[in-house]
Short mmCIF file of C-alpha atoms and ligand atoms in Angstrom, two decimals:
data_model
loop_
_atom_site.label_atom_id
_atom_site.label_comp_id
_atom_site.label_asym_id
_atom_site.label_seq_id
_atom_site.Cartn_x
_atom_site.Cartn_y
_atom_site.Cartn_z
CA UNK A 1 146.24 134.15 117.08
CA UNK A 2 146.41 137.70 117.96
CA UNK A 3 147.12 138.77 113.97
CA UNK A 4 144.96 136.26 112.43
CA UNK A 5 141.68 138.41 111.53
CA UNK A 6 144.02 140.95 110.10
CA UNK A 7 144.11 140.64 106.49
CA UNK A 8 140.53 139.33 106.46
CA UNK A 9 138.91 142.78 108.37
CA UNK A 10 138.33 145.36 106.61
CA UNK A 11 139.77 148.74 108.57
CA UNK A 12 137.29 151.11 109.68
CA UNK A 13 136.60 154.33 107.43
CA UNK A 14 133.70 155.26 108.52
CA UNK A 15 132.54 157.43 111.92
CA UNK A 16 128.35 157.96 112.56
CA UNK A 17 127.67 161.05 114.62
CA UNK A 18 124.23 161.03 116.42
CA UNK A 19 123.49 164.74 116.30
CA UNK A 20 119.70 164.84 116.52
CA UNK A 21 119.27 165.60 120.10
CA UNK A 22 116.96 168.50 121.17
CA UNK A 23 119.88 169.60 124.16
CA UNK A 24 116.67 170.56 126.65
CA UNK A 25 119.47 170.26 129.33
CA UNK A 26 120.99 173.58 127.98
CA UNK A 27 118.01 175.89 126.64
CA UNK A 28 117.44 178.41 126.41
CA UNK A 29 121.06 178.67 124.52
CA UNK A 30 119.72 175.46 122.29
CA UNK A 31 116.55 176.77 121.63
CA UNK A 32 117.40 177.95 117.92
CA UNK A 33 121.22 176.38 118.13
CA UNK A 34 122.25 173.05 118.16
CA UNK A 35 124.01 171.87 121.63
CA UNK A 36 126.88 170.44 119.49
CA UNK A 37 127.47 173.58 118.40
CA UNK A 38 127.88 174.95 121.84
CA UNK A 39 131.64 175.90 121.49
CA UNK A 40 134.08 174.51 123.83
CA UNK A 41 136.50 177.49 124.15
CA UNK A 42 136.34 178.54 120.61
CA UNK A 43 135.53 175.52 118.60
CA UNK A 44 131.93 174.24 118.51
CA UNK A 45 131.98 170.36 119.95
CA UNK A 46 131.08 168.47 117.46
CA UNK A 47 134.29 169.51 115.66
CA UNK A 48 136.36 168.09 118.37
CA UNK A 49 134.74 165.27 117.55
CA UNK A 50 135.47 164.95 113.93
CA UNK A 51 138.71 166.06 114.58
CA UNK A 52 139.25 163.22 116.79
CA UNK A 53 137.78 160.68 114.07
CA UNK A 54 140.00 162.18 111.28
CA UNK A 55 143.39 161.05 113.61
CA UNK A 56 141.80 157.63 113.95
CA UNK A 57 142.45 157.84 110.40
CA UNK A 58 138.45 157.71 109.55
CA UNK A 59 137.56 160.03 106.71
CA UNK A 60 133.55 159.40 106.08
CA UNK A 61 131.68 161.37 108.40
CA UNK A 62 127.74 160.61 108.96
CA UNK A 63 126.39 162.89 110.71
CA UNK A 64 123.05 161.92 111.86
CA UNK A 65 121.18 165.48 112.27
CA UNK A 66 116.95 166.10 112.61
CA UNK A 67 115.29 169.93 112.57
CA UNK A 68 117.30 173.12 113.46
CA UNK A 69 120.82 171.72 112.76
CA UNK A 70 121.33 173.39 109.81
CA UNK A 71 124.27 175.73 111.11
CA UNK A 72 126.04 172.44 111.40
CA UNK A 73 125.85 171.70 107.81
CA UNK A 74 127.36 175.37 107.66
CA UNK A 75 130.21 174.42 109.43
CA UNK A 76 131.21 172.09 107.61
CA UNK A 77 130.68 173.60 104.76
CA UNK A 78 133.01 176.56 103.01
CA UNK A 79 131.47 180.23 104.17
CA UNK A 80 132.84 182.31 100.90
CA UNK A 81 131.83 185.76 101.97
CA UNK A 82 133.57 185.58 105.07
CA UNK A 83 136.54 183.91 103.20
CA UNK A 84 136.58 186.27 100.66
CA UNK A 85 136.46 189.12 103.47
CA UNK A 86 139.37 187.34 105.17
CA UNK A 87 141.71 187.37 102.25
CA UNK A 88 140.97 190.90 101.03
CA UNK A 89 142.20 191.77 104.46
CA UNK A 90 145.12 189.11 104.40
CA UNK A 91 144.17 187.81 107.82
CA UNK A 92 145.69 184.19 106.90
CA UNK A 93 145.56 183.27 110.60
CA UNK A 94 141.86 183.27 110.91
CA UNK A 95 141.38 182.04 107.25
CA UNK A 96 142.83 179.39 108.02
CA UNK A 97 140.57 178.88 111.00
CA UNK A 98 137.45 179.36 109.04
CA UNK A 99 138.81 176.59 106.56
CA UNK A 100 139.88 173.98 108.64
CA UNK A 101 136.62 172.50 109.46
CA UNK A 102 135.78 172.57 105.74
CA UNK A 103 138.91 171.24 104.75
CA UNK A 104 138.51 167.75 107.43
CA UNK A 105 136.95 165.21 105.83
CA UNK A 106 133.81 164.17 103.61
CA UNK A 107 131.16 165.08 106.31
CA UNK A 108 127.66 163.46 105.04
CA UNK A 109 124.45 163.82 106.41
CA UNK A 110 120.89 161.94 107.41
CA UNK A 111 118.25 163.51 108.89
CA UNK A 112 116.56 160.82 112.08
CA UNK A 113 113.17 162.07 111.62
CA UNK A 114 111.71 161.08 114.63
CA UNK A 115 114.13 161.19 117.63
CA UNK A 116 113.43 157.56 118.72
CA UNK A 117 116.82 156.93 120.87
CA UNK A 118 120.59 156.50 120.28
CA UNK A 119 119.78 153.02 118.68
CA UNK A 120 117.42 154.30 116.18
CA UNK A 121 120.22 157.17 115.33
CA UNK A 122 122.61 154.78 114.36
CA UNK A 123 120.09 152.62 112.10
CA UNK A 124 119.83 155.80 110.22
CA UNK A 125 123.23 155.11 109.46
CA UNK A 126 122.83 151.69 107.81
CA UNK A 127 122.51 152.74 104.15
CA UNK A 128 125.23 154.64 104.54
CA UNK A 129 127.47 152.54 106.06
CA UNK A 130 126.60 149.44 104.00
CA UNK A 131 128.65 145.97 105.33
CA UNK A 132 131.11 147.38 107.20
CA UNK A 133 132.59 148.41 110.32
CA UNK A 134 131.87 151.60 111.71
CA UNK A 135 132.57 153.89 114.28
CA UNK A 136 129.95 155.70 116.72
CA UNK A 137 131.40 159.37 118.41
CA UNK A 138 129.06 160.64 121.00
CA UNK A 139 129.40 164.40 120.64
CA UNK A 140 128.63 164.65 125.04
CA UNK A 141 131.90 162.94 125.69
CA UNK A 142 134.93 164.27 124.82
CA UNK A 143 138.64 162.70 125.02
CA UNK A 144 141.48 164.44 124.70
CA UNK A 145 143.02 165.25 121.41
CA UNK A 146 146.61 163.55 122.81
CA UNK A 147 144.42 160.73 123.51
CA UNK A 148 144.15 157.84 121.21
CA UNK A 149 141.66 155.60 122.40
CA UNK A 150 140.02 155.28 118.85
CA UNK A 151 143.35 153.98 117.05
CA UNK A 152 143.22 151.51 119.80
CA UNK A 153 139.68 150.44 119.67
CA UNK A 154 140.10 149.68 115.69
CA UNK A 155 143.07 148.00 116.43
CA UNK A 156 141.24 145.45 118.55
CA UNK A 157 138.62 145.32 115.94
CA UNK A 158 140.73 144.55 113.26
CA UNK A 159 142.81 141.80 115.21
CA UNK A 160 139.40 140.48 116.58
CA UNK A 161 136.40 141.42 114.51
CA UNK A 162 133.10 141.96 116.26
CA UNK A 163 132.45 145.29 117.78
CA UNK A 164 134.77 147.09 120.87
CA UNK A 165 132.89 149.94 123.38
CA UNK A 166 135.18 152.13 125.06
CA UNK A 167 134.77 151.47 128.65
CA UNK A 168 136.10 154.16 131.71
CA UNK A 169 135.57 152.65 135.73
CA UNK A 170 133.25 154.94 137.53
CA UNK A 171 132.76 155.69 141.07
CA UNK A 172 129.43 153.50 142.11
CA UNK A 173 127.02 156.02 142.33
CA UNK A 174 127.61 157.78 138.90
CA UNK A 175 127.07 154.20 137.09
CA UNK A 176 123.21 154.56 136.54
CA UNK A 177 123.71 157.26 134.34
CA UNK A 178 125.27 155.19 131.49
CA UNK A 179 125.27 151.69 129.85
CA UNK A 180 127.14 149.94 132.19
CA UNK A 181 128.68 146.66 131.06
CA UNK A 182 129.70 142.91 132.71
CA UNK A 183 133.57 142.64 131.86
CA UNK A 184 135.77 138.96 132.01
CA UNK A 185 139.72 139.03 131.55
CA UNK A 186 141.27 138.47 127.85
CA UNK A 187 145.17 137.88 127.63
CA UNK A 188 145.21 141.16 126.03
CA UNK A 189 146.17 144.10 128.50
CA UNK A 190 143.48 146.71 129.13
CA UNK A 191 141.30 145.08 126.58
CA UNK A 192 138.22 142.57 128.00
CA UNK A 193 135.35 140.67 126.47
CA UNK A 194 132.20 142.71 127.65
CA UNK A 195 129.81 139.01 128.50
CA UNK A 196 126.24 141.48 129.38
CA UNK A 197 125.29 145.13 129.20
CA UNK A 198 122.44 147.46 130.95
CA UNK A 199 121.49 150.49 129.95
CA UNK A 200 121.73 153.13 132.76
CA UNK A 201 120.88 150.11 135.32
CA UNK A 202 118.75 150.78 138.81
CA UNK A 203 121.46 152.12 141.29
CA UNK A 204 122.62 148.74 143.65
CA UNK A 205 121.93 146.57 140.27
CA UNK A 206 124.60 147.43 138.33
CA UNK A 207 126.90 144.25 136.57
CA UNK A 208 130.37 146.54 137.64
CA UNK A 209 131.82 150.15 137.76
CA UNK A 210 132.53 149.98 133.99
CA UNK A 211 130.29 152.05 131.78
CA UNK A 212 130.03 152.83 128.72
CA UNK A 213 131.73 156.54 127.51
CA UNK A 214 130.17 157.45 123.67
CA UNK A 215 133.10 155.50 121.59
CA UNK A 216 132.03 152.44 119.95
CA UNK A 217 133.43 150.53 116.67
CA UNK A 218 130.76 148.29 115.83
CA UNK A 219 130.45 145.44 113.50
CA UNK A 220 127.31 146.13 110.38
CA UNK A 221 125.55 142.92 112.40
CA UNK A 222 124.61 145.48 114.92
CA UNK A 223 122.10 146.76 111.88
CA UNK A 224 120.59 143.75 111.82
CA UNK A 225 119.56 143.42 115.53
CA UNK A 226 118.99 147.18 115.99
CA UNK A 227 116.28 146.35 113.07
CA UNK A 228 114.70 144.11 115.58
CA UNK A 229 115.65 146.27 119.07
CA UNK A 230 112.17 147.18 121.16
CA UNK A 231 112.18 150.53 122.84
CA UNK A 232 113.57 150.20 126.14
CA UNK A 233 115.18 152.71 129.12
CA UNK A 234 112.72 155.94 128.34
CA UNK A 235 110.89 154.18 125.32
CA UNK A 236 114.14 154.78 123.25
CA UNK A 237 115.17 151.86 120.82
CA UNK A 238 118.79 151.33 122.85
CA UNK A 239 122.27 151.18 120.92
CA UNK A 240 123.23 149.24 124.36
CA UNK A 241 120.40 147.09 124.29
CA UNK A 242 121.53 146.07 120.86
CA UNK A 243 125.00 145.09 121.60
CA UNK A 244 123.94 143.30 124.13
CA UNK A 245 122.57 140.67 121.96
CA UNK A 246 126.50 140.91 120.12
CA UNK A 247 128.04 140.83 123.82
CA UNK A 248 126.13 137.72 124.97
CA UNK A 249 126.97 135.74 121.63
CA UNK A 250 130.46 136.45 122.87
CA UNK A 251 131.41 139.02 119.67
CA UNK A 252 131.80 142.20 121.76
CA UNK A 253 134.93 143.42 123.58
CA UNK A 254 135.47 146.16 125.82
CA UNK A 255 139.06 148.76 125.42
CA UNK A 256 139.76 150.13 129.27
CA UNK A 257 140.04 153.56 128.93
CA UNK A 258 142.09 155.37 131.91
CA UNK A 259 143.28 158.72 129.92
CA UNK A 260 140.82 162.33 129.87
CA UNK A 261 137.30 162.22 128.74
CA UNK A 262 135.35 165.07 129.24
CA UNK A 263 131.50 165.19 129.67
CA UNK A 264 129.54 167.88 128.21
CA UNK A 265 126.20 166.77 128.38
CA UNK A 266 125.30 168.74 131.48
CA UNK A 267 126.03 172.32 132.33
CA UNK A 268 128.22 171.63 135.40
CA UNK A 269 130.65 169.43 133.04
CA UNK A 270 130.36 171.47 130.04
CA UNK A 271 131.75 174.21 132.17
CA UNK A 272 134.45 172.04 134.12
CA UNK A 273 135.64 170.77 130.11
CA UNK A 274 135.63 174.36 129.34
CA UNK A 275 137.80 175.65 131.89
CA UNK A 276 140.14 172.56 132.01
CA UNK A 277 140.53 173.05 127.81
CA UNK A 278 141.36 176.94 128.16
CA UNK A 279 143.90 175.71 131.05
CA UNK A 280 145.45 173.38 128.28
CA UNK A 281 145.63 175.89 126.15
CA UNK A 282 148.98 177.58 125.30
CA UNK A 283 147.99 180.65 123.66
CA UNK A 284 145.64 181.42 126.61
CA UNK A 285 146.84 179.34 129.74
CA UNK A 286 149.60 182.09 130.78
CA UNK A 287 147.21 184.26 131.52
CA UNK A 288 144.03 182.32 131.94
CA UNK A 289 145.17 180.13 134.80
CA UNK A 290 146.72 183.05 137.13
CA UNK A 291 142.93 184.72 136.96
CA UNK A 292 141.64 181.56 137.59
CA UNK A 293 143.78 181.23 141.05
CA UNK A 294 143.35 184.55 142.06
CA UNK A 295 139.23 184.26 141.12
CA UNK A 296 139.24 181.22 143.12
CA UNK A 297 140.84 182.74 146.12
CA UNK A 298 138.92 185.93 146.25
CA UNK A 299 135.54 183.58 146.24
CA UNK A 300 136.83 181.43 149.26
CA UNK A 301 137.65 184.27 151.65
C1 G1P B 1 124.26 157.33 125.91
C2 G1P B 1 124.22 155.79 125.96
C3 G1P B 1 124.86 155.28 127.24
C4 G1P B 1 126.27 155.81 127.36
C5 G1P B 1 126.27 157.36 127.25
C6 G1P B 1 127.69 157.89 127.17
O1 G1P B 1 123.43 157.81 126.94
O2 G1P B 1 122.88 155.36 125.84
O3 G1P B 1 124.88 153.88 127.24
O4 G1P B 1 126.85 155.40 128.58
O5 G1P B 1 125.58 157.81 126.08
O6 G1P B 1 127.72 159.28 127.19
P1 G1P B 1 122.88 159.34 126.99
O7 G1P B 1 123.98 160.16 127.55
O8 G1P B 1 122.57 159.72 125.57
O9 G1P B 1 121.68 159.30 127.85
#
C-alpha cells in the first residue's frame, strides 16, 4: 500500500512564497524594507527560505509579493555593477556571495493586490501553479538548513496524495497563536491524518497541542475550495480554513516535526533566531559565543 500512489503522483516542483505582508510588527525598520528582507545574520530571510526549497529539490519559486518589495526582486536578480566592481578587484569570496542568490532557482513573481489573508496569497498562486502539487514556505518560520522536513513532507505526498502540513507540539498556552489541528494515528511513524483544523483557536478550545508551523505541500484541489473560502479569523480568507474542508474529507495528513524551527515573526524571536544562527555559525561562533557568555554574566551581576 505504502508505494502505490507513487508512479501515479506527480513530485512536487513547485514552492509559493507569501511575501505580501506589511511586517507592522517590526517598523519602523519595514517601513520602506520588506520584513523578509530583514537579514538573519547576514542573509535576508526569505533566502533561507528558498534555500531550503531548492534542497527539497523544488526549483519554481512563486513568490507572492504586493507594494514596496521590489528590493526582493533585486535579490534575486544579478546586481552587475557591484559584480563587475567585485571582479575588477578579484574579491571571488564575496562574488560569489552576491551570486548565489541569483544563481538558486527560477524565482517568479505575483503581485496579491489587496492583502486579503494567507489564503488569498496562495490563490494568487493558482495560475501559476496550474494542476499540481505545490509547496507553501512561510518566510516567519524558519527550520534549520540540516533539517529536512520538506523532503519528508513530499515524500508522504507522493506515497499518499492529498496535501501534508508540517505540524510541531506546543506548550498549551502558545497554541492560539497558530492553526492548530485535530491529529488520529496512521501506521506510518511521525506521520498522522490531521481529521479538523482551527485557525488560531480561543485559548481552552483548542482540538490538541499540534499547530501548524508555515510548511505545507498541498494538493491544486485546495484552489478550488480557497475559490469558495469566506473571510474568517481577522476577516482574512484562511489557508487553514481551506484545508480544513481537505482534512475533514479525510485527504490531509499531518508530518510531526520535532527538529529546529525558528520564529521570526516577532522581535523577541527574530532576535533569539539571530543569536542562536551566529552561535551555529563556524566562521563567527569562536568568537561570538565567548562574548555572548561573558555579556550574559556581566548583565546578571
Ligand atoms: C499563519 C497561519 C497559521 C500558522 C502560522 C505559522 O499565521 O495562518 O495557521 O500556524 O502562519 O507561522 P500568521 O503567523 O500569518 O498569523
Amino acid at each position: 500500500m505504502v508505494d502505490s500512489g507513487a508512479a501515479r503522483t506527480p513530485s512536487v516542483t513547485k514552492a509559493v512564497v507569501p511575501a505580501a505582508g506589511l511586517g507592522t510588527r517590526f517598523l519602523p525598520a519595514t517601513k520602506a524594507t520588506p520584513k523578509e528582507m530583514l537579514p538573519v545574520v547576514d542573509k535576508p530571510a526569505i533566502q533561507y527560505v528558498v534555500e531550503e526549497a531548492v534542497k527539497a529539490g523544488l526549483s519554481d519559486m512563486l513568490l507572492v509579493t504586493g507594494r514596496s518589495k521590489r528590493s526582493i526582486e533585486d535579490h534575486f536578480d544579478r546586481a552587475y555593477e557591484l559584480e563587475e566592481a567585485l571582479t575588477a578587484k578579484e574579491d571571488w569570496d564575496k562574488l560569489g556571495l552576491v551570486r548565489e542568490s541569483s544563481e538558486l532557482a527560477s524565482v517568479h513573481y505575483v503581485r496579491q493586490g489587496d492583502p486579503k489573508g494567507l489564503g488569498h496569497a496562495v490563490l494568487c498562486a493558482a495560475q501559476h501553479v496550474g494542476d499540481e502539487p505545490f509547496a507553501v514556505l512561510l518566510g516567519d518560520d524558519l527550520i534549520h538548513p540540516d533539517e529536512s522536513l520538506l523532503t519528508k513532507m513530499i515524500e508522504v505526498r507522493e506515497r499518499h496524495g492529498g496535501s501534508v502540513l508540517a505540524l510541531m507540539e506546543l506548550d498549551p498556552e502558545e497554541v492560539s497563536l497558530y492553526g492548530c489541528a485535530a491529529i488520529a494515528p496512521t501506521a506510518e511513524d511521525g506521520v498522522v491524518m490531521v481529521t479538523d483544523l482551527v485557525e488560531k483557536p480561543v485559548p481552552g478550545q483548542a482540538p490538541s497541542r499540534w499547530i501548524l508551523i508555515g510548511r505545507y505541500v498541498c494538493d491544486p484541489e485546495v484552489f478550488d475550495v480557497l475559490r469558495r473560502t469566506q473571510p474568517g479569523r481577522g476577516g482574512e480568507i484562511q489557508l487553514t480554513d481551506a484545508l480544513k474542508i481537505l482534512a475533514r474529507r479525510g485527504d490531509v495528513r499531518g508530518v510531526l516535526f520535532h527538529g529546529r524551527r525558528y520564529d521570526t515573526g516577532n522581535k523577541l524571536d527574530y532576535l533569539r533566531t539571530m543569536v542562536q544562527f551566529a552561535c551555529d555559525r563556524p566562521d563567527l561562533a569562536s568568537e561570538f559565543v565567548p562574548w555572548l557568555r561573558k555579556y550574559l554574566e556581566s548583565v546578571e551581576q
